[in-house]
Tab-separated table of C-alpha atoms in Angstrom:
chain	number	residue	atom	x	y	z
A	1	MET	CA	93.346	105.260	87.118
A	2	ALA	CA	96.528	104.262	85.099
A	3	PHE	CA	99.898	104.048	85.907
A	4	ASN	CA	103.171	102.838	83.812
A	5	ILE	CA	106.381	103.576	84.867
A	6	GLU	CA	109.851	101.265	82.828
A	7	THR	CA	112.849	100.666	84.566
A	8	GLU	CA	115.789	98.791	83.596
A	9	ARG	CA	114.379	95.302	85.099
A	10	LEU	CA	111.239	96.278	86.076
A	11	ARG	CA	107.561	97.576	84.915
A	12	LEU	CA	105.633	99.605	87.818
A	13	ARG	CA	101.954	99.825	87.017
A	14	GLU	CA	98.478	100.262	88.806
A	15	LEU	CA	97.175	97.379	90.452
A	16	ARG	CA	95.002	95.310	89.089
A	17	LYS	CA	91.780	92.962	90.358
A	18	SER	CA	93.861	89.867	88.815
A	19	ASP	CA	97.003	90.683	90.590
A	20	LEU	CA	94.594	89.118	93.925
A	21	GLU	CA	97.171	85.265	93.952
A	22	GLY	CA	100.586	87.683	93.757
A	23	MET	CA	99.447	89.716	96.290
A	24	PHE	CA	98.532	86.718	98.738
A	25	LYS	CA	101.659	84.827	97.752
A	26	LEU	CA	103.017	87.595	99.128
A	27	ASP	CA	101.685	88.739	102.543
A	28	SER	CA	100.557	84.823	104.041
A	29	ASN	CA	104.466	84.683	103.864
A	30	PRO	CA	105.673	84.994	107.844
A	31	ASN	CA	109.259	86.217	106.217
A	32	VAL	CA	107.549	89.065	104.466
A	33	HIS	CA	106.009	90.234	107.531
A	34	LYS	CA	108.235	89.741	110.028
A	35	TYR	CA	109.172	93.455	110.712
A	36	LEU	CA	105.242	94.302	109.518
A	37	GLY	CA	103.887	93.026	113.155
A	38	ASN	CA	104.540	89.553	112.564
A	39	LYS	CA	100.577	89.190	110.744
A	40	PRO	CA	100.303	87.196	108.002
A	41	ILE	CA	97.590	87.070	106.142
A	42	LYS	CA	95.598	83.445	106.190
A	43	THR	CA	92.779	83.803	103.404
A	44	LYS	CA	92.575	85.169	100.009
A	45	THR	CA	89.644	87.240	100.956
A	46	GLU	CA	91.876	89.161	103.313
A	47	ALA	CA	94.451	89.966	99.978
A	48	GLN	CA	91.307	91.126	98.414
A	49	LYS	CA	90.873	93.027	100.927
A	50	ILE	CA	93.972	95.071	100.757
A	51	LEU	CA	93.872	95.458	97.254
A	52	ASP	CA	90.396	96.884	97.528
A	53	SER	CA	91.746	99.260	99.629
A	54	VAL	CA	94.687	100.325	97.157
A	55	LEU	CA	92.223	100.396	94.162
A	56	GLN	CA	89.908	102.732	97.115
A	57	GLN	CA	93.487	104.873	97.272
A	58	TYR	CA	93.486	105.719	93.271
A	59	THR	CA	90.258	106.312	92.939
A	60	GLU	CA	89.759	108.722	96.182
A	61	ARG	CA	93.265	110.375	96.723
A	62	GLY	CA	95.001	109.659	92.930
A	63	ILE	CA	97.788	107.393	94.608
A	64	GLY	CA	98.343	104.245	95.459
A	65	ARG	CA	100.791	101.672	95.169
A	66	PHE	CA	101.826	100.476	92.096
A	67	ALA	CA	102.639	96.331	91.027
A	68	VAL	CA	106.113	95.403	90.281
A	69	ILE	CA	106.638	93.472	87.309
A	70	GLU	CA	109.391	91.774	86.582
A	71	LYS	CA	110.364	92.339	82.898
A	72	ALA	CA	112.467	89.322	81.944
A	73	SER	CA	109.384	86.716	83.332
A	74	GLY	CA	106.283	88.743	83.323
A	75	ASP	CA	105.992	88.046	87.250
A	76	PHE	CA	104.157	89.879	89.684
A	77	ILE	CA	107.418	90.669	92.371
A	78	GLY	CA	105.000	92.519	94.662
A	79	TRP	CA	104.156	96.162	95.377
A	80	SER	CA	106.277	99.918	95.233
A	81	GLY	CA	105.395	102.889	95.319
A	82	LEU	CA	103.487	105.715	96.899
A	83	ARG	CA	101.110	105.994	98.929
A	84	LEU	CA	99.617	109.515	100.821
A	85	ASN	CA	98.886	108.745	104.522
A	86	THR	CA	95.563	109.786	105.767
A	87	GLU	CA	95.051	106.895	108.543
A	88	TYR	CA	97.736	107.002	110.934
A	89	ASN	CA	99.669	109.585	113.125
A	90	MET	CA	103.241	108.403	112.217
A	91	ASN	CA	106.146	110.072	113.836
A	92	GLY	CA	103.714	112.832	114.596
A	93	PHE	CA	102.558	113.819	111.229
A	94	THR	CA	98.787	112.641	110.118
A	95	LYS	CA	98.607	113.316	106.035
A	96	TYR	CA	102.174	112.693	104.324
A	97	TYR	CA	103.014	110.688	101.112
A	98	ASP	CA	105.316	107.533	102.121
A	99	VAL	CA	107.094	105.549	99.412
A	100	GLY	CA	107.621	101.783	100.505
A	101	TYR	CA	107.774	98.623	98.963
A	102	ARG	CA	106.771	94.762	99.850
A	103	LEU	CA	108.238	91.950	97.489
A	104	ILE	CA	107.515	87.910	96.965
A	105	GLU	CA	110.597	86.560	98.555
A	106	ARG	CA	112.456	84.843	96.027
A	107	PHE	CA	112.661	88.506	94.432
A	108	TRP	CA	115.191	89.501	97.838
A	109	GLY	CA	118.360	91.046	96.755
A	110	LYS	CA	118.224	91.830	93.749
A	111	GLY	CA	118.087	95.292	94.378
A	112	TYR	CA	114.736	96.021	92.693
A	113	ALA	CA	113.407	97.219	96.069
A	114	THR	CA	115.674	100.096	95.490
A	115	GLU	CA	114.877	100.158	91.564
A	116	SER	CA	111.529	100.379	91.892
A	117	GLY	CA	112.057	103.010	94.560
A	118	LYS	CA	114.367	105.054	92.955
A	119	ALA	CA	111.264	105.248	90.417
A	120	SER	CA	108.589	106.109	92.286
A	121	VAL	CA	110.617	108.909	94.105
A	122	ASP	CA	111.380	109.602	90.496
A	123	TYR	CA	107.540	109.750	89.903
A	124	ALA	CA	106.659	111.875	92.973
A	125	PHE	CA	108.874	114.524	92.052
A	126	ASN	CA	108.786	114.943	88.274
A	127	THR	CA	105.282	113.919	87.783
A	128	MET	CA	103.539	114.738	91.050
A	129	LYS	CA	105.699	117.949	91.773
A	130	LEU	CA	105.438	116.534	95.467
A	131	PRO	CA	107.577	118.896	97.743
A	132	GLU	CA	109.063	116.167	100.351
A	133	LEU	CA	108.011	112.218	100.615
A	134	TYR	CA	108.704	109.992	103.712
A	135	ALA	CA	109.001	106.549	104.634
A	136	THR	CA	109.358	104.078	108.097
A	137	THR	CA	110.927	100.847	108.535
A	138	GLU	CA	111.157	98.730	111.616
A	139	ILE	CA	114.251	99.445	113.695
A	140	SER	CA	115.968	96.213	113.064
A	141	ASN	CA	115.040	95.744	109.153
A	142	GLN	CA	118.730	96.048	108.089
A	143	ALA	CA	118.024	96.059	103.922
A	144	SER	CA	114.584	97.692	104.305
A	145	HIS	CA	116.651	100.879	106.090
A	146	ASN	CA	119.929	100.053	103.218
A	147	ALA	CA	117.525	100.515	100.569
A	148	LEU	CA	115.736	103.361	101.670
A	149	LEU	CA	119.322	105.157	102.031
A	150	LYS	CA	120.054	103.678	97.951
A	151	ILE	CA	116.596	105.176	97.156
A	152	GLY	CA	118.058	109.002	98.477
A	153	LEU	CA	116.437	109.076	102.004
A	154	GLN	CA	118.187	110.256	104.364
A	155	TYR	CA	117.220	108.447	108.425
A	156	LYS	CA	115.642	111.409	110.753
A	157	THR	CA	115.270	109.392	113.650
A	158	ASP	CA	113.121	106.073	115.876
A	159	PHE	CA	110.304	106.650	117.213
A	160	PHE	CA	107.726	104.529	118.723
A	161	PHE	CA	104.111	103.645	116.490
A	162	GLU	CA	101.745	103.155	118.660
A	163	GLN	CA	98.895	101.908	116.706
A	164	GLU	CA	101.361	98.755	116.131
A	165	GLN	CA	103.179	98.536	118.894
A	166	MET	CA	106.579	99.040	117.115
A	167	ASN	CA	110.212	100.873	117.195
A	168	LEU	CA	110.565	102.160	113.380
A	169	ARG	CA	112.926	104.752	111.797
A	170	TRP	CA	111.458	107.439	110.123
A	171	TYR	CA	113.012	108.886	106.914
A	172	THR	CA	112.804	111.795	104.319
A	173	ILE	CA	113.563	113.322	101.160
A	174	LYS	CA	112.982	116.586	99.842
A	175	ASN	CA	112.078	117.479	95.950
A	176	PRO	CA	115.673	119.074	94.272
A	177	ASN	CA	113.571	120.388	91.825
A	178	LEU	CA	111.560	122.685	94.101
């Protein structure tokens, strides 16, 4: 499955096996995982499992997170995009599309989460014709909260996610074209 979405500064494409180094750099950083349950990965084998899971989502669900490439440098800077969540009950939902992002730390604070998130929402609504998207963030992750609001999502409520024993915020955005 191939995706190619361009923004002013970024290219979003399907994740590839060649993204293993970047995925390891991303998910092995404790700062990246501060609001994700503090469970950074320790091996490239763990990174490979994450990558394989997304590749499987492309096949089984027709969508999965996108690799985010900085146009100016050609660097893999993380992932962004859509996912059909069927694994967890989140705030009473068991099958829904969510938008999310995770970036390598040195690319934080540049507006890339917002830029890639807006492109993902546009793809969801204009290409996939989805009626609604959701998102979550850990309750004290103010940077992610701000990015989700800039993307256009609306904060709805806080809830406790039993699976990970975390307090989360719940967001939604409706397709304005439907």
